[in-house]
Tab-separated table of C-alpha atoms in Angstrom:
chain	number	residue	atom	x	y	z
A	1	UNK	CA	3.040	-6.497	-69.653
A	2	UNK	CA	5.035	-8.909	-67.524
A	3	UNK	CA	2.910	-10.959	-65.157
A	4	UNK	CA	-0.370	-9.774	-66.731
A	5	UNK	CA	-3.083	-12.410	-66.744
A	6	UNK	CA	-6.100	-11.873	-68.947
A	7	UNK	CA	-9.251	-11.536	-66.891
A	8	UNK	CA	-12.542	-13.169	-67.807
A	9	UNK	CA	-15.825	-11.313	-68.112
A	10	UNK	CA	-19.266	-11.980	-69.576
A	11	UNK	CA	-21.571	-9.966	-71.776
A	12	UNK	CA	-24.251	-10.565	-74.368
A	13	UNK	CA	-23.725	-9.300	-77.875
A	14	UNK	CA	-24.925	-9.131	-81.462
A	15	UNK	CA	-22.515	-10.596	-84.009
A	16	UNK	CA	-21.940	-7.923	-86.657
A	17	UNK	CA	-19.200	-9.416	-88.813
A	18	UNK	CA	-16.804	-12.340	-89.054
A	19	UNK	CA	-13.369	-12.479	-90.728
A	20	UNK	CA	-11.065	-15.388	-91.380
A	21	UNK	CA	-7.857	-15.548	-89.372
A	22	UNK	CA	-5.216	-18.153	-90.184
A	23	UNK	CA	-6.347	-21.654	-91.048
A	24	UNK	CA	-9.025	-22.269	-88.432
A	25	UNK	CA	-9.707	-19.057	-86.489
A	26	UNK	CA	-11.977	-16.077	-86.969
A	27	UNK	CA	-12.084	-12.472	-85.814
A	28	UNK	CA	-15.607	-11.663	-84.606
A	29	UNK	CA	-16.869	-8.072	-84.516
A	30	UNK	CA	-19.410	-7.741	-81.711
A	31	UNK	CA	-21.784	-5.071	-80.466
A	32	UNK	CA	-22.083	-5.825	-76.774
A	33	UNK	CA	-24.660	-4.632	-74.267
A	34	UNK	CA	-22.259	-3.184	-71.668
A	35	UNK	CA	-18.909	-2.744	-73.447
A	36	UNK	CA	-19.829	-1.308	-76.843
A	37	UNK	CA	-18.261	-2.588	-80.030
A	38	UNK	CA	-15.239	-4.832	-79.738
A	39	UNK	CA	-13.387	-7.511	-81.675
A	40	UNK	CA	-12.503	-10.943	-80.385
A	41	UNK	CA	-10.633	-13.977	-81.696
A	42	UNK	CA	-12.579	-17.241	-81.800
A	43	UNK	CA	-9.972	-19.975	-82.058
A	44	UNK	CA	-10.673	-23.139	-84.006
A	45	UNK	CA	-14.244	-22.190	-84.961
A	46	UNK	CA	-13.688	-23.059	-88.631
A	47	UNK	CA	-12.880	-26.660	-87.821
A	48	UNK	CA	-15.618	-29.213	-88.393
A	49	UNK	CA	-15.382	-30.362	-84.757
A	50	UNK	CA	-15.711	-26.846	-83.302
A	51	UNK	CA	-18.038	-26.726	-80.279
A	52	UNK	CA	-19.391	-23.226	-80.877
A	53	UNK	CA	-18.491	-22.235	-84.446
A	54	UNK	CA	-22.116	-22.244	-85.617
A	55	UNK	CA	-23.128	-19.881	-82.802
A	56	UNK	CA	-20.749	-17.155	-83.962
A	57	UNK	CA	-22.400	-16.363	-87.269
A	58	UNK	CA	-23.566	-12.869	-88.293
A	59	UNK	CA	-26.812	-11.469	-86.855
A	60	UNK	CA	-26.905	-13.841	-83.873
A	61	UNK	CA	-27.651	-12.758	-80.303
A	62	UNK	CA	-25.187	-14.608	-78.072
A	63	UNK	CA	-23.994	-14.764	-74.479
A	64	UNK	CA	-20.182	-14.719	-74.296
A	65	UNK	CA	-17.333	-15.222	-71.917
A	66	UNK	CA	-14.365	-13.187	-73.097
A	67	UNK	CA	-10.740	-13.119	-72.017
A	68	UNK	CA	-9.136	-9.678	-71.941
A	69	UNK	CA	-9.305	-6.293	-70.292
A	70	UNK	CA	-12.846	-4.931	-70.742
A	71	UNK	CA	-11.484	-1.366	-70.619
A	72	UNK	CA	-8.739	-2.062	-73.134
A	73	UNK	CA	-6.040	-0.604	-70.890
A	74	UNK	CA	-3.887	-3.733	-70.739
A	75	UNK	CA	-2.936	-6.491	-73.132
A	76	UNK	CA	-4.010	-6.934	-76.744
A	77	UNK	CA	-6.868	-5.001	-78.308
A	78	UNK	CA	-8.228	-8.338	-79.518
A	79	UNK	CA	-10.067	-10.323	-76.865
A	80	UNK	CA	-10.513	-14.092	-76.972
A	81	UNK	CA	-13.808	-15.939	-76.945
A	82	UNK	CA	-13.625	-18.679	-74.306
A	83	UNK	CA	-17.322	-19.615	-74.096
A	84	UNK	CA	-20.428	-18.792	-76.109
A	85	UNK	CA	-24.110	-19.697	-75.833
A	86	UNK	CA	-26.692	-18.817	-78.434
A	87	UNK	CA	-29.637	-16.752	-77.156
A	88	UNK	CA	-31.343	-16.356	-80.527
A	89	UNK	CA	-29.525	-16.960	-83.818
A	90	UNK	CA	-31.616	-14.733	-86.046
A	91	UNK	CA	-29.477	-15.314	-89.130
A	92	UNK	CA	-30.673	-18.916	-89.394
A	93	UNK	CA	-34.262	-17.738	-89.881
A	94	UNK	CA	-33.557	-15.817	-93.097
A	95	UNK	CA	-30.367	-17.397	-94.409
A	96	UNK	CA	-32.097	-18.238	-97.697
A	97	UNK	CA	-34.151	-15.029	-97.903
A	98	UNK	CA	-32.191	-12.542	-100.005
A	99	UNK	CA	-34.143	-9.352	-99.126
A	100	UNK	CA	-34.021	-9.976	-95.381
A	101	UNK	CA	-30.390	-11.131	-95.432
A	102	UNK	CA	-29.183	-8.035	-97.297
A	103	UNK	CA	-31.240	-5.764	-95.038
A	104	UNK	CA	-29.643	-7.429	-91.995
A	105	UNK	CA	-26.221	-6.872	-93.575
A	106	UNK	CA	-27.002	-3.156	-93.964
A	107	UNK	CA	-28.139	-2.989	-90.333
A	108	UNK	CA	-24.947	-4.674	-89.097
A	109	UNK	CA	-22.718	-2.414	-91.211
A	110	UNK	CA	-24.552	0.688	-90.004
A	111	UNK	CA	-24.177	-0.398	-86.372
A	112	UNK	CA	-20.440	-0.778	-86.907
A	113	UNK	CA	-20.164	2.649	-88.559
A	114	UNK	CA	-22.135	4.313	-85.761
A	115	UNK	CA	-19.688	2.975	-83.149
A	116	UNK	CA	-16.321	4.314	-84.368
A	117	UNK	CA	-14.715	3.988	-80.923
A	118	UNK	CA	-14.215	0.482	-79.566
A	119	UNK	CA	-15.374	-0.324	-76.012
A	120	UNK	CA	-17.513	2.796	-75.789
A	121	UNK	CA	-20.846	1.617	-74.312
A	122	UNK	CA	-23.892	2.287	-76.484
A	123	UNK	CA	-26.825	0.532	-74.856
A	124	UNK	CA	-29.520	2.256	-76.913
A	125	UNK	CA	-27.838	1.349	-80.193
A	126	UNK	CA	-27.416	-2.235	-78.995
A	127	UNK	CA	-31.114	-2.477	-78.145
A	128	UNK	CA	-32.071	-0.839	-81.444
A	129	UNK	CA	-29.903	-3.250	-83.456
A	130	UNK	CA	-31.200	-6.265	-81.571
A	131	UNK	CA	-34.795	-5.147	-82.066
A	132	UNK	CA	-34.301	-4.590	-85.811
A	133	UNK	CA	-32.826	-8.061	-86.325
A	134	UNK	CA	-35.656	-9.593	-84.301
A	135	UNK	CA	-38.199	-7.735	-86.442
A	136	UNK	CA	-36.553	-9.044	-89.615
A	137	UNK	CA	-36.576	-12.585	-88.256
A	138	UNK	CA	-40.244	-12.378	-87.227
A	139	UNK	CA	-41.272	-10.929	-90.597
A	140	UNK	CA	-44.197	-8.909	-89.203
A	141	UNK	CA	-43.328	-5.830	-91.277
A	142	UNK	CA	-41.922	-5.236	-94.751
A	143	UNK	CA	-38.152	-5.631	-94.919
A	144	UNK	CA	-37.505	-2.151	-96.299
A	145	UNK	CA	-39.643	-0.563	-93.588
A	146	UNK	CA	-37.657	-2.298	-90.849
A	147	UNK	CA	-34.371	-1.218	-92.430
A	148	UNK	CA	-35.410	2.409	-92.928
A	149	UNK	CA	-36.831	2.589	-89.394
A	150	UNK	CA	-33.486	1.358	-88.067
A	151	UNK	CA	-31.507	3.856	-90.142
A	152	UNK	CA	-33.699	6.784	-89.070
A	153	UNK	CA	-33.557	5.873	-85.374
A	154	UNK	CA	-29.834	5.153	-85.574
A	155	UNK	CA	-29.264	8.611	-87.044
A	156	UNK	CA	-31.383	10.083	-84.256
A	157	UNK	CA	-29.124	8.441	-81.674
A	158	UNK	CA	-26.079	9.856	-83.467
A	159	UNK	CA	-27.621	13.347	-83.606
A	160	UNK	CA	-28.228	13.263	-87.377
A	161	UNK	CA	-32.003	12.894	-87.485
A	162	UNK	CA	-33.489	14.658	-90.521
A	163	UNK	CA	-35.838	17.545	-89.777
A	164	UNK	CA	-39.367	16.478	-90.745
A	165	UNK	CA	-41.837	18.657	-88.814
A	166	UNK	CA	-40.004	21.989	-89.108
A	167	UNK	CA	-37.593	23.684	-91.487
A	168	UNK	CA	-34.075	22.341	-90.986
A	169	UNK	CA	-32.580	25.837	-91.545
A	170	UNK	CA	-34.851	28.395	-89.895
A	171	UNK	CA	-37.024	26.146	-87.715
A	172	UNK	CA	-40.365	27.269	-89.137
A	173	UNK	CA	-42.876	24.593	-88.062
A	174	UNK	CA	-45.133	22.793	-90.509
A	175	UNK	CA	-45.018	20.303	-93.355
A	176	UNK	CA	-42.599	21.582	-95.998
A	177	UNK	CA	-42.514	20.139	-99.510
A	178	UNK	CA	-38.769	20.455	-100.218
A	179	UNK	CA	-36.127	18.128	-98.777
A	180	UNK	CA	-32.392	18.839	-98.873
A	181	UNK	CA	-29.872	16.351	-97.551
A	182	UNK	CA	-27.036	18.912	-97.012
A	183	UNK	CA	-29.463	21.281	-95.253
A	184	UNK	CA	-30.550	18.544	-92.844
A	185	UNK	CA	-34.046	17.570	-93.974
A	186	UNK	CA	-37.267	19.352	-94.901
A	187	UNK	CA	-36.849	23.030	-95.783
A	188	UNK	CA	-39.317	25.882	-96.246
A	189	UNK	CA	-39.620	27.793	-99.554
A	190	UNK	CA	-37.447	30.656	-98.248
A	191	UNK	CA	-34.606	28.320	-97.229
A	192	UNK	CA	-34.822	25.786	-100.083
A	193	UNK	CA	-31.381	25.421	-101.710
A	194	UNK	CA	-30.926	24.674	-105.419
A	195	UNK	CA	-31.313	20.990	-106.276
A	196	UNK	CA	-33.561	20.150	-103.319
A	197	UNK	CA	-35.925	17.222	-103.820
A	198	UNK	CA	-39.720	17.521	-103.690
A	199	UNK	CA	-40.952	14.204	-102.266
A	200	UNK	CA	-44.614	13.357	-101.923
A	201	UNK	CA	-46.233	14.436	-98.628
A	202	UNK	CA	-46.879	10.742	-97.910
A	203	UNK	CA	-43.118	10.131	-98.046
A	204	UNK	CA	-42.439	12.641	-95.265
A	205	UNK	CA	-45.322	11.146	-93.289
A	206	UNK	CA	-43.765	7.695	-93.679
A	207	UNK	CA	-40.373	8.926	-92.473
A	208	UNK	CA	-42.043	10.474	-89.425
A	209	UNK	CA	-43.987	7.269	-88.724
A	210	UNK	CA	-40.864	5.111	-88.949
A	211	UNK	CA	-38.967	7.460	-86.640
A	212	UNK	CA	-41.564	7.190	-83.856
A	213	UNK	CA	-42.557	3.560	-84.530
A	214	UNK	CA	-46.078	4.153	-85.843
A	215	UNK	CA	-46.358	0.865	-87.744
A	216	UNK	CA	-50.060	1.303	-88.450
A	217	UNK	CA	-49.254	4.210	-90.754
A	218	UNK	CA	-46.062	2.665	-92.120
A	219	UNK	CA	-47.632	-0.679	-93.047
A	220	UNK	CA	-50.424	1.067	-94.975
A	221	UNK	CA	-48.105	2.971	-97.353
A	222	UNK	CA	-47.726	2.133	-101.029
A	223	UNK	CA	-44.587	0.676	-102.553
A	224	UNK	CA	-43.714	3.850	-104.482
A	225	UNK	CA	-43.785	5.911	-101.288
A	226	UNK	CA	-41.568	3.360	-99.555
A	227	UNK	CA	-39.018	3.494	-102.367
A	228	UNK	CA	-38.897	7.292	-102.294
A	229	UNK	CA	-38.463	7.184	-98.516
A	230	UNK	CA	-35.626	4.668	-98.837
A	231	UNK	CA	-33.767	6.904	-101.274
A	232	UNK	CA	-33.943	9.940	-98.998
A	233	UNK	CA	-32.994	7.976	-95.879
A	234	UNK	CA	-29.997	6.342	-97.567
A	235	UNK	CA	-28.782	9.644	-99.011
A	236	UNK	CA	-29.111	11.377	-95.638
A	237	UNK	CA	-27.237	8.608	-93.807
A	238	UNK	CA	-24.363	8.407	-96.280
A	239	UNK	CA	-23.978	12.194	-96.312
A	240	UNK	CA	-23.314	12.163	-92.561
A	241	UNK	CA	-21.132	9.043	-92.679
A	242	UNK	CA	-19.126	10.729	-95.479
A	243	UNK	CA	-18.862	7.429	-97.329
A	244	UNK	CA	-21.140	4.820	-98.858
A	245	UNK	CA	-22.394	1.715	-97.129
A	246	UNK	CA	-21.233	-1.262	-99.178
A	247	UNK	CA	-24.324	-3.329	-98.339
A	248	UNK	CA	-27.025	-0.775	-99.259
A	249	UNK	CA	-26.788	-1.239	-103.059
A	250	UNK	CA	-27.500	-4.944	-102.546
A	251	UNK	CA	-30.749	-4.454	-100.626
A	252	UNK	CA	-33.791	-5.663	-102.579
A	253	UNK	CA	-36.269	-2.763	-102.601
A	254	UNK	CA	-38.991	-4.706	-104.422
A	255	UNK	CA	-39.802	-5.087	-108.096
A	256	UNK	CA	-36.130	-5.600	-109.017
A	257	UNK	CA	-33.960	-8.666	-109.615
A	258	UNK	CA	-33.179	-10.214	-106.233
A	259	UNK	CA	-30.475	-12.682	-107.224
A	260	UNK	CA	-27.110	-11.760	-105.647
A	261	UNK	CA	-25.420	-11.536	-109.055
A	262	UNK	CA	-28.241	-9.767	-110.864
A	263	UNK	CA	-27.670	-6.342	-112.374
A	264	UNK	CA	-29.875	-3.518	-111.158
A	265	UNK	CA	-31.198	-0.563	-113.175
A	266	UNK	CA	-29.090	2.563	-112.800
A	267	UNK	CA	-32.110	4.582	-111.662
A	268	UNK	CA	-32.921	2.397	-108.649
A	269	UNK	CA	-33.251	4.567	-105.542
A	270	UNK	CA	-31.971	1.632	-103.522
A	271	UNK	CA	-28.560	2.238	-105.074
A	272	UNK	CA	-28.131	5.779	-103.853
A	273	UNK	CA	-24.390	5.254	-103.864
A	274	UNK	CA	-22.636	2.342	-105.578
A	275	UNK	CA	-20.344	0.163	-103.518
A	276	UNK	CA	-17.083	1.942	-102.820
A	277	UNK	CA	-18.246	5.361	-104.066
A	278	UNK	CA	-20.215	8.325	-102.728
A	279	UNK	CA	-22.934	9.948	-104.816
A	280	UNK	CA	-23.323	13.672	-104.057
A	281	UNK	CA	-26.374	14.003	-101.808
A	282	UNK	CA	-28.074	16.692	-103.910
A	283	UNK	CA	-27.850	14.339	-106.893
A	284	UNK	CA	-29.306	11.513	-104.800
A	285	UNK	CA	-32.265	13.677	-103.822
A	286	UNK	CA	-32.795	14.752	-107.418
A	287	UNK	CA	-32.841	11.124	-108.567
A	288	UNK	CA	-35.612	10.374	-106.068
A	289	UNK	CA	-37.666	13.371	-107.183
A	290	UNK	CA	-37.088	12.623	-110.873
A	291	UNK	CA	-38.268	9.025	-110.506
A	292	UNK	CA	-41.477	10.242	-108.861
A	293	UNK	CA	-42.273	12.803	-111.591
A	294	UNK	CA	-41.553	10.315	-114.369
């Protein structure tokens, strides 16, 4: 638009992803507190003399000054980063920790998938994402518990929370033994569809505890229960997203090779869907149940 001058505005944000642009620039995907998810160009940040290149790394909480229309009604859809100050660069705390780094990658990818519309404010998701990254950096809870708690609460914000205390089909209250991803969660015997999983009661209790933030119960669970919970949560999330998360197969669920190039067993519930493919949700649930019975 002729005569349009890009306005400046400030916001704080979580850095979700970075992409190379040209020889020295980057495109930064941000989840901001007041303006939702947006993308901005950071010019010259790949040069060795860049003043703020190190502050715009994934998983950091930063304060930004951006040039562009915050509503996206004028000018380019890509904003420009003019100033940036680091509030807390969480990524530096677990850069060499493979389990925490891959869990943070899954959190960032999920946050991006749950905000399909740019510049649509999502304060609760921003606070949830920031809190999950802080929990990973502090290391007070097991990595997989933090990740699964984030995925469950993120689905709740999106309206996809699995039914855990009542039948997902008929609404009959109580603890039900069967769990069906297409049905929406726990199902009673009368509503149980073919191929539904039968997780341990402790697994459903763990999912409920993670949803409400009862860390006393969550921290006391055994590793097998956590793995079964992770399989159900991942299957439920990817069913609603209608595609796989590329970062989930890389998450170290414990007891498996953690090197980035290591091959994982085909029966690992952490690989509910391989990168770039979607495993049918009924099959994912069956794999979880089969591993438990074996």
